[in-house]
């Protein structure tokens, strides 16, 4: 059975991805930071384990991979958001969003790659955002991290291609998860007005795209970032 690790998989897109991969026969390790009960419940549901790890910490990531062992698929999904004027952002908030969203992908990819290189096979899928493509007002720092992940995907795909490892990304639009819980119904309706498909995304919309990129159906796809945003206008 092929092994996958999905970071930030206690809820939202990560949990949907873990379930979708498990349905396709993957053995999926759950990663979480704060949502222990949700992570352990999902792990019990899927017959696997949940590991607490702050992906911003290279030490914790190294320890997580020592416990999990080599994986055939890494889904780098863990991330945090921050909304507000850039001038109101503290040094600590800036450093944290960079270290989680960008540093987390670096830490986890660096830990996953040696096994994949040894096997001359493997797949990495990184979760970016539509804001990484277009940018968002009052989301400058978040947009910057997600835009950096797009360049990260494209560079790493070229680096690992000769070893038979594929690296791709997804760029979700407005997905109805806890990350949108700060918006009321009227604000969500305004988002929908800017989405040509006329609805918010749901976590499984993104999970299915990730499963495709991880599958043999995408065996000749690498260095790509798939927009899954319902034709959202930013």
PDB file of C-alpha atoms in Angstrom:
ATOM      1  CA  UNK A   1       0.000   0.000   0.000  1.00  0.00           C
ATOM      2  CA  UNK A   2       1.387   3.402  -0.950  1.00  0.00           C
ATOM      3  CA  UNK A   3       1.945   5.857   1.878  1.00  0.00           C
ATOM      4  CA  UNK A   4       0.923   9.509   1.986  1.00  0.00           C
ATOM      5  CA  UNK A   5       1.369  12.287   4.492  1.00  0.00           C
ATOM      6  CA  UNK A   6      -1.053  15.210   4.428  1.00  0.00           C
ATOM      7  CA  UNK A   7      -0.031  18.153   6.573  1.00  0.00           C
ATOM      8  CA  UNK A   8      -2.721  20.196   8.279  1.00  0.00           C
ATOM      9  CA  UNK A   9      -5.183  17.354   7.791  1.00  0.00           C
ATOM     10  CA  UNK A  10      -7.325  17.521  10.911  1.00  0.00           C
ATOM     11  CA  UNK A  11      -9.987  19.605   9.142  1.00  0.00           C
ATOM     12  CA  UNK A  12     -10.930  21.485   5.993  1.00  0.00           C
ATOM     13  CA  UNK A  13      -9.087  20.764   2.752  1.00  0.00           C
ATOM     14  CA  UNK A  14      -6.543  18.570   4.516  1.00  0.00           C
ATOM     15  CA  UNK A  15      -9.141  16.288   6.082  1.00  0.00           C
ATOM     16  CA  UNK A  16     -11.067  16.010   2.819  1.00  0.00           C
ATOM     17  CA  UNK A  17      -7.841  15.126   1.032  1.00  0.00           C
ATOM     18  CA  UNK A  18      -6.947  12.467   3.591  1.00  0.00           C
ATOM     19  CA  UNK A  19     -10.373  10.867   3.204  1.00  0.00           C
ATOM     20  CA  UNK A  20     -10.288  11.034  -0.589  1.00  0.00           C
ATOM     21  CA  UNK A  21      -6.824   9.480  -0.748  1.00  0.00           C
ATOM     22  CA  UNK A  22      -7.813   6.728   1.696  1.00  0.00           C
ATOM     23  CA  UNK A  23     -10.804   5.911  -0.513  1.00  0.00           C
ATOM     24  CA  UNK A  24      -8.337   5.401  -3.370  1.00  0.00           C
ATOM     25  CA  UNK A  25      -6.231   2.970  -1.374  1.00  0.00           C
ATOM     26  CA  UNK A  26      -3.561   5.204   0.138  1.00  0.00           C
ATOM     27  CA  UNK A  27      -2.429   4.769   3.718  1.00  0.00           C
ATOM     28  CA  UNK A  28      -2.561   8.358   4.942  1.00  0.00           C
ATOM     29  CA  UNK A  29      -0.844   9.781   8.003  1.00  0.00           C
ATOM     30  CA  UNK A  30      -2.709  12.683   9.603  1.00  0.00           C
ATOM     31  CA  UNK A  31      -0.784  15.744  10.751  1.00  0.00           C
ATOM     32  CA  UNK A  32      -2.137  18.427  13.049  1.00  0.00           C
ATOM     33  CA  UNK A  33      -0.991  21.185  15.360  1.00  0.00           C
ATOM     34  CA  UNK A  34      -3.922  22.288  17.527  1.00  0.00           C
ATOM     35  CA  UNK A  35      -7.002  20.228  16.585  1.00  0.00           C
ATOM     36  CA  UNK A  36      -6.098  17.044  18.430  1.00  0.00           C
ATOM     37  CA  UNK A  37      -9.596  15.630  18.883  1.00  0.00           C
ATOM     38  CA  UNK A  38     -10.516  16.124  15.238  1.00  0.00           C
ATOM     39  CA  UNK A  39      -7.207  14.650  14.069  1.00  0.00           C
ATOM     40  CA  UNK A  40      -7.468  11.581  16.269  1.00  0.00           C
ATOM     41  CA  UNK A  41     -11.090  11.016  15.251  1.00  0.00           C
ATOM     42  CA  UNK A  42     -10.128  11.160  11.574  1.00  0.00           C
ATOM     43  CA  UNK A  43      -7.165   8.859  12.158  1.00  0.00           C
ATOM     44  CA  UNK A  44      -9.471   6.344  13.869  1.00  0.00           C
ATOM     45  CA  UNK A  45     -11.917   6.615  10.980  1.00  0.00           C
ATOM     46  CA  UNK A  46      -9.177   5.884   8.442  1.00  0.00           C
ATOM     47  CA  UNK A  47      -7.337   3.300  10.533  1.00  0.00           C
ATOM     48  CA  UNK A  48      -4.141   5.292  10.692  1.00  0.00           C
ATOM     49  CA  UNK A  49      -2.288   7.587  13.093  1.00  0.00           C
ATOM     50  CA  UNK A  50      -2.313  11.300  13.843  1.00  0.00           C
ATOM     51  CA  UNK A  51       0.949  13.081  14.586  1.00  0.00           C
ATOM     52  CA  UNK A  52       1.213  16.494  16.192  1.00  0.00           C
ATOM     53  CA  UNK A  53       3.867  18.578  14.485  1.00  0.00           C
ATOM     54  CA  UNK A  54       4.407  22.280  13.871  1.00  0.00           C
ATOM     55  CA  UNK A  55       5.596  22.283  10.270  1.00  0.00           C
ATOM     56  CA  UNK A  56       7.409  25.568  10.914  1.00  0.00           C
ATOM     57  CA  UNK A  57       9.846  23.658  13.117  1.00  0.00           C
ATOM     58  CA  UNK A  58      12.519  21.752  11.210  1.00  0.00           C
ATOM     59  CA  UNK A  59      13.177  19.640  14.311  1.00  0.00           C
ATOM     60  CA  UNK A  60       9.534  18.609  14.697  1.00  0.00           C
ATOM     61  CA  UNK A  61       9.238  17.847  10.997  1.00  0.00           C
ATOM     62  CA  UNK A  62      12.369  15.702  11.109  1.00  0.00           C
ATOM     63  CA  UNK A  63      10.979  13.800  14.095  1.00  0.00           C
ATOM     64  CA  UNK A  64       7.635  13.320  12.311  1.00  0.00           C
ATOM     65  CA  UNK A  65       9.335  11.786   9.279  1.00  0.00           C
ATOM     66  CA  UNK A  66      11.482   9.571  11.484  1.00  0.00           C
ATOM     67  CA  UNK A  67       8.243   8.219  12.923  1.00  0.00           C
ATOM     68  CA  UNK A  68       6.365   7.924   9.617  1.00  0.00           C
ATOM     69  CA  UNK A  69       9.248   6.727   7.476  1.00  0.00           C
ATOM     70  CA  UNK A  70       9.410   7.285   3.743  1.00  0.00           C
ATOM     71  CA  UNK A  71       6.275   8.389   1.934  1.00  0.00           C
ATOM     72  CA  UNK A  72       5.273   8.076  -1.710  1.00  0.00           C
ATOM     73  CA  UNK A  73       3.151  11.220  -1.590  1.00  0.00           C
ATOM     74  CA  UNK A  74       3.468  14.432   0.373  1.00  0.00           C
ATOM     75  CA  UNK A  75       0.583  16.875   0.372  1.00  0.00           C
ATOM     76  CA  UNK A  76       1.911  20.124   1.841  1.00  0.00           C
ATOM     77  CA  UNK A  77      -1.330  21.707   2.952  1.00  0.00           C
ATOM     78  CA  UNK A  78      -0.733  23.193   6.421  1.00  0.00           C
ATOM     79  CA  UNK A  79      -1.087  26.954   6.430  1.00  0.00           C
ATOM     80  CA  UNK A  80      -2.377  29.966   8.297  1.00  0.00           C
ATOM     81  CA  UNK A  81      -4.038  33.199   7.210  1.00  0.00           C
ATOM     82  CA  UNK A  82      -3.794  36.789   8.360  1.00  0.00           C
ATOM     83  CA  UNK A  83      -6.065  39.645   7.275  1.00  0.00           C
ATOM     84  CA  UNK A  84      -5.518  43.340   7.783  1.00  0.00           C
ATOM     85  CA  UNK A  85      -3.460  46.279   6.660  1.00  0.00           C
ATOM     86  CA  UNK A  86       0.199  45.475   6.188  1.00  0.00           C
ATOM     87  CA  UNK A  87       1.101  48.460   8.349  1.00  0.00           C
ATOM     88  CA  UNK A  88      -0.792  46.851  11.241  1.00  0.00           C
ATOM     89  CA  UNK A  89       1.109  43.572  11.019  1.00  0.00           C
ATOM     90  CA  UNK A  90       3.698  42.876  13.712  1.00  0.00           C
ATOM     91  CA  UNK A  91       7.108  41.358  13.141  1.00  0.00           C
ATOM     92  CA  UNK A  92       5.942  38.243  14.972  1.00  0.00           C
ATOM     93  CA  UNK A  93       2.851  37.843  12.770  1.00  0.00           C
ATOM     94  CA  UNK A  94       4.893  38.342   9.598  1.00  0.00           C
ATOM     95  CA  UNK A  95       7.543  35.844  10.670  1.00  0.00           C
ATOM     96  CA  UNK A  96       4.955  33.280  11.715  1.00  0.00           C
ATOM     97  CA  UNK A  97       3.020  33.287   8.439  1.00  0.00           C
ATOM     98  CA  UNK A  98       6.254  33.012   6.460  1.00  0.00           C
ATOM     99  CA  UNK A  99       7.582  30.203   8.654  1.00  0.00           C
ATOM    100  CA  UNK A 100       4.354  28.166   8.495  1.00  0.00           C
ATOM    101  CA  UNK A 101       3.182  28.685   4.921  1.00  0.00           C
ATOM    102  CA  UNK A 102       6.533  28.770   3.132  1.00  0.00           C
ATOM    103  CA  UNK A 103       8.905  27.329   5.720  1.00  0.00           C
ATOM    104  CA  UNK A 104       6.531  24.441   6.359  1.00  0.00           C
ATOM    105  CA  UNK A 105       6.606  23.406   2.711  1.00  0.00           C
ATOM    106  CA  UNK A 106      10.403  23.655   2.711  1.00  0.00           C
ATOM    107  CA  UNK A 107      10.782  21.615   5.901  1.00  0.00           C
ATOM    108  CA  UNK A 108       8.417  18.873   4.796  1.00  0.00           C
ATOM    109  CA  UNK A 109       9.692  18.609   1.234  1.00  0.00           C
ATOM    110  CA  UNK A 110      13.292  18.488   2.412  1.00  0.00           C
ATOM    111  CA  UNK A 111      12.405  15.616   4.744  1.00  0.00           C
ATOM    112  CA  UNK A 112      10.357  13.703   2.156  1.00  0.00           C
ATOM    113  CA  UNK A 113      12.715  13.974  -0.815  1.00  0.00           C
ATOM    114  CA  UNK A 114      15.554  11.575   0.160  1.00  0.00           C
ATOM    115  CA  UNK A 115      13.263   8.515   0.209  1.00  0.00           C
ATOM    116  CA  UNK A 116      11.664   9.538  -3.078  1.00  0.00           C
ATOM    117  CA  UNK A 117      15.055  10.029  -4.715  1.00  0.00           C
ATOM    118  CA  UNK A 118      16.125   6.594  -3.469  1.00  0.00           C
ATOM    119  CA  UNK A 119      12.993   5.069  -4.987  1.00  0.00           C
ATOM    120  CA  UNK A 120      13.239   7.178  -8.175  1.00  0.00           C
ATOM    121  CA  UNK A 121       9.537   7.884  -7.760  1.00  0.00           C
ATOM    122  CA  UNK A 122       7.141   9.984  -5.741  1.00  0.00           C
ATOM    123  CA  UNK A 123       4.778  12.896  -5.863  1.00  0.00           C
ATOM    124  CA  UNK A 124       4.506  16.184  -4.005  1.00  0.00           C
ATOM    125  CA  UNK A 125       1.433  18.401  -4.110  1.00  0.00           C
ATOM    126  CA  UNK A 126       1.614  21.858  -2.547  1.00  0.00           C
ATOM    127  CA  UNK A 127      -1.508  23.839  -1.654  1.00  0.00           C
ATOM    128  CA  UNK A 128      -1.179  27.460  -2.773  1.00  0.00           C
ATOM    129  CA  UNK A 129      -4.101  29.857  -3.314  1.00  0.00           C
ATOM    130  CA  UNK A 130      -5.820  31.993  -5.918  1.00  0.00           C
ATOM    131  CA  UNK A 131      -4.384  34.903  -3.918  1.00  0.00           C
ATOM    132  CA  UNK A 132      -0.924  33.587  -4.690  1.00  0.00           C
ATOM    133  CA  UNK A 133      -1.752  34.118  -8.367  1.00  0.00           C
ATOM    134  CA  UNK A 134      -3.573  37.440  -8.198  1.00  0.00           C
ATOM    135  CA  UNK A 135      -2.858  38.905  -4.755  1.00  0.00           C
ATOM    136  CA  UNK A 136      -5.486  40.170  -2.357  1.00  0.00           C
ATOM    137  CA  UNK A 137      -6.065  43.481  -0.626  1.00  0.00           C
ATOM    138  CA  UNK A 138      -5.483  43.207   3.118  1.00  0.00           C
ATOM    139  CA  UNK A 139      -4.038  39.747   2.428  1.00  0.00           C
ATOM    140  CA  UNK A 140      -0.597  40.910   1.317  1.00  0.00           C
ATOM    141  CA  UNK A 141       1.483  38.658   3.553  1.00  0.00           C
ATOM    142  CA  UNK A 142      -0.713  35.616   2.872  1.00  0.00           C
ATOM    143  CA  UNK A 143      -0.610  36.338  -0.858  1.00  0.00           C
ATOM    144  CA  UNK A 144       3.173  36.642  -0.715  1.00  0.00           C
ATOM    145  CA  UNK A 145       3.581  33.230   0.899  1.00  0.00           C
ATOM    146  CA  UNK A 146       1.200  31.549  -1.514  1.00  0.00           C
ATOM    147  CA  UNK A 147       2.825  33.219  -4.499  1.00  0.00           C
ATOM    148  CA  UNK A 148       6.213  32.025  -3.287  1.00  0.00           C
ATOM    149  CA  UNK A 149       4.850  28.482  -3.145  1.00  0.00           C
ATOM    150  CA  UNK A 150       4.005  28.659  -6.843  1.00  0.00           C
ATOM    151  CA  UNK A 151       7.637  29.497  -7.658  1.00  0.00           C
ATOM    152  CA  UNK A 152       8.698  26.801  -5.173  1.00  0.00           C
ATOM    153  CA  UNK A 153       6.654  24.190  -7.071  1.00  0.00           C
ATOM    154  CA  UNK A 154       8.029  25.198 -10.453  1.00  0.00           C
ATOM    155  CA  UNK A 155      11.633  25.217  -9.278  1.00  0.00           C
ATOM    156  CA  UNK A 156      11.435  21.978  -7.313  1.00  0.00           C
ATOM    157  CA  UNK A 157       9.734  20.170 -10.206  1.00  0.00           C
ATOM    158  CA  UNK A 158      12.752  20.921 -12.399  1.00  0.00           C
ATOM    159  CA  UNK A 159      15.135  19.883  -9.634  1.00  0.00           C
ATOM    160  CA  UNK A 160      13.443  16.541  -8.982  1.00  0.00           C
ATOM    161  CA  UNK A 161      12.235  15.637 -12.472  1.00  0.00           C
ATOM    162  CA  UNK A 162      15.407  13.701 -13.347  1.00  0.00           C
ATOM    163  CA  UNK A 163      14.742  11.512 -10.284  1.00  0.00           C
ATOM    164  CA  UNK A 164      11.255  10.609 -11.492  1.00  0.00           C
ATOM    165  CA  UNK A 165       9.527  12.750  -8.841  1.00  0.00           C
ATOM    166  CA  UNK A 166       6.612  14.965  -9.788  1.00  0.00           C
ATOM    167  CA  UNK A 167       5.878  18.265  -8.016  1.00  0.00           C
ATOM    168  CA  UNK A 168       2.631  20.121  -8.585  1.00  0.00           C
ATOM    169  CA  UNK A 169       0.345  22.535  -6.802  1.00  0.00           C
ATOM    170  CA  UNK A 170      -3.269  23.553  -6.488  1.00  0.00           C
ATOM    171  CA  UNK A 171      -4.501  27.112  -6.122  1.00  0.00           C
ATOM    172  CA  UNK A 172      -7.914  27.008  -4.414  1.00  0.00           C
ATOM    173  CA  UNK A 173     -10.317  29.908  -4.564  1.00  0.00           C
ATOM    174  CA  UNK A 174     -12.856  30.698  -1.843  1.00  0.00           C
ATOM    175  CA  UNK A 175     -13.486  27.384  -0.104  1.00  0.00           C
ATOM    176  CA  UNK A 176     -16.097  27.075   2.628  1.00  0.00           C
ATOM    177  CA  UNK A 177     -13.853  25.982   5.514  1.00  0.00           C
ATOM    178  CA  UNK A 178     -12.986  27.344   8.952  1.00  0.00           C
ATOM    179  CA  UNK A 179     -10.664  29.824   7.223  1.00  0.00           C
ATOM    180  CA  UNK A 180     -13.790  31.678   6.031  1.00  0.00           C
ATOM    181  CA  UNK A 181     -15.455  31.600   9.449  1.00  0.00           C
ATOM    182  CA  UNK A 182     -14.490  35.234  10.019  1.00  0.00           C
ATOM    183  CA  UNK A 183     -16.869  36.275   7.219  1.00  0.00           C
ATOM    184  CA  UNK A 184     -20.630  36.618   7.725  1.00  0.00           C
ATOM    185  CA  UNK A 185     -23.311  35.423   5.304  1.00  0.00           C
ATOM    186  CA  UNK A 186     -23.482  38.772   3.503  1.00  0.00           C
ATOM    187  CA  UNK A 187     -19.727  38.835   2.967  1.00  0.00           C
ATOM    188  CA  UNK A 188     -19.745  35.266   1.676  1.00  0.00           C
ATOM    189  CA  UNK A 189     -22.541  36.183  -0.721  1.00  0.00           C
ATOM    190  CA  UNK A 190     -20.369  39.006  -2.038  1.00  0.00           C
ATOM    191  CA  UNK A 191     -17.597  36.475  -2.681  1.00  0.00           C
ATOM    192  CA  UNK A 192     -20.016  34.287  -4.627  1.00  0.00           C
ATOM    193  CA  UNK A 193     -20.930  37.280  -6.793  1.00  0.00           C
ATOM    194  CA  UNK A 194     -17.330  37.192  -8.024  1.00  0.00           C
ATOM    195  CA  UNK A 195     -17.325  33.452  -8.812  1.00  0.00           C
ATOM    196  CA  UNK A 196     -18.639  32.491 -12.233  1.00  0.00           C
ATOM    197  CA  UNK A 197     -19.741  29.030 -11.089  1.00  0.00           C
ATOM    198  CA  UNK A 198     -21.982  30.798  -8.575  1.00  0.00           C
ATOM    199  CA  UNK A 199     -20.952  29.049  -5.374  1.00  0.00           C
ATOM    200  CA  UNK A 200     -18.173  28.713  -2.841  1.00  0.00           C
ATOM    201  CA  UNK A 201     -15.912  25.739  -3.216  1.00  0.00           C
ATOM    202  CA  UNK A 202     -16.078  22.841  -0.802  1.00  0.00           C
ATOM    203  CA  UNK A 203     -13.050  20.947   0.525  1.00  0.00           C
ATOM    204  CA  UNK A 204     -13.699  17.929  -1.698  1.00  0.00           C
ATOM    205  CA  UNK A 205     -13.455  20.097  -4.820  1.00  0.00           C
ATOM    206  CA  UNK A 206      -9.831  20.671  -3.874  1.00  0.00           C
ATOM    207  CA  UNK A 207      -9.251  17.143  -2.589  1.00  0.00           C
ATOM    208  CA  UNK A 208     -10.302  15.616  -5.913  1.00  0.00           C
ATOM    209  CA  UNK A 209      -7.850  17.859  -7.762  1.00  0.00           C
ATOM    210  CA  UNK A 210      -5.060  16.802  -5.395  1.00  0.00           C
ATOM    211  CA  UNK A 211      -5.946  13.144  -5.893  1.00  0.00           C
ATOM    212  CA  UNK A 212      -5.724  13.601  -9.660  1.00  0.00           C
ATOM    213  CA  UNK A 213      -2.286  15.210  -9.436  1.00  0.00           C
ATOM    214  CA  UNK A 214      -1.116  12.384  -7.159  1.00  0.00           C
ATOM    215  CA  UNK A 215      -2.446   9.672  -9.464  1.00  0.00           C
ATOM    216  CA  UNK A 216      -1.016   7.846 -12.466  1.00  0.00           C
ATOM    217  CA  UNK A 217      -3.516   9.773 -14.585  1.00  0.00           C
ATOM    218  CA  UNK A 218      -1.174  12.737 -14.056  1.00  0.00           C
ATOM    219  CA  UNK A 219       2.032  10.760 -14.643  1.00  0.00           C
ATOM    220  CA  UNK A 220       3.271  13.313 -17.200  1.00  0.00           C
ATOM    221  CA  UNK A 221       2.199  16.382 -15.232  1.00  0.00           C
ATOM    222  CA  UNK A 222       4.793  18.232 -13.201  1.00  0.00           C
ATOM    223  CA  UNK A 223       5.652  21.826 -12.396  1.00  0.00           C
ATOM    224  CA  UNK A 224       2.002  22.836 -12.760  1.00  0.00           C
ATOM    225  CA  UNK A 225      -0.297  24.761 -10.436  1.00  0.00           C
ATOM    226  CA  UNK A 226      -3.943  23.858 -11.045  1.00  0.00           C
ATOM    227  CA  UNK A 227      -6.435  26.616 -10.324  1.00  0.00           C
ATOM    228  CA  UNK A 228      -9.528  25.260  -8.552  1.00  0.00           C
ATOM    229  CA  UNK A 229     -11.489  28.449  -8.033  1.00  0.00           C
ATOM    230  CA  UNK A 230     -14.757  28.327  -9.988  1.00  0.00           C
ATOM    231  CA  UNK A 231     -13.410  31.087 -12.267  1.00  0.00           C
ATOM    232  CA  UNK A 232     -13.121  33.530  -9.392  1.00  0.00           C
ATOM    233  CA  UNK A 233     -12.462  37.153 -10.238  1.00  0.00           C
ATOM    234  CA  UNK A 234     -10.077  38.933  -7.883  1.00  0.00           C
TER     235      UNK A 234
END
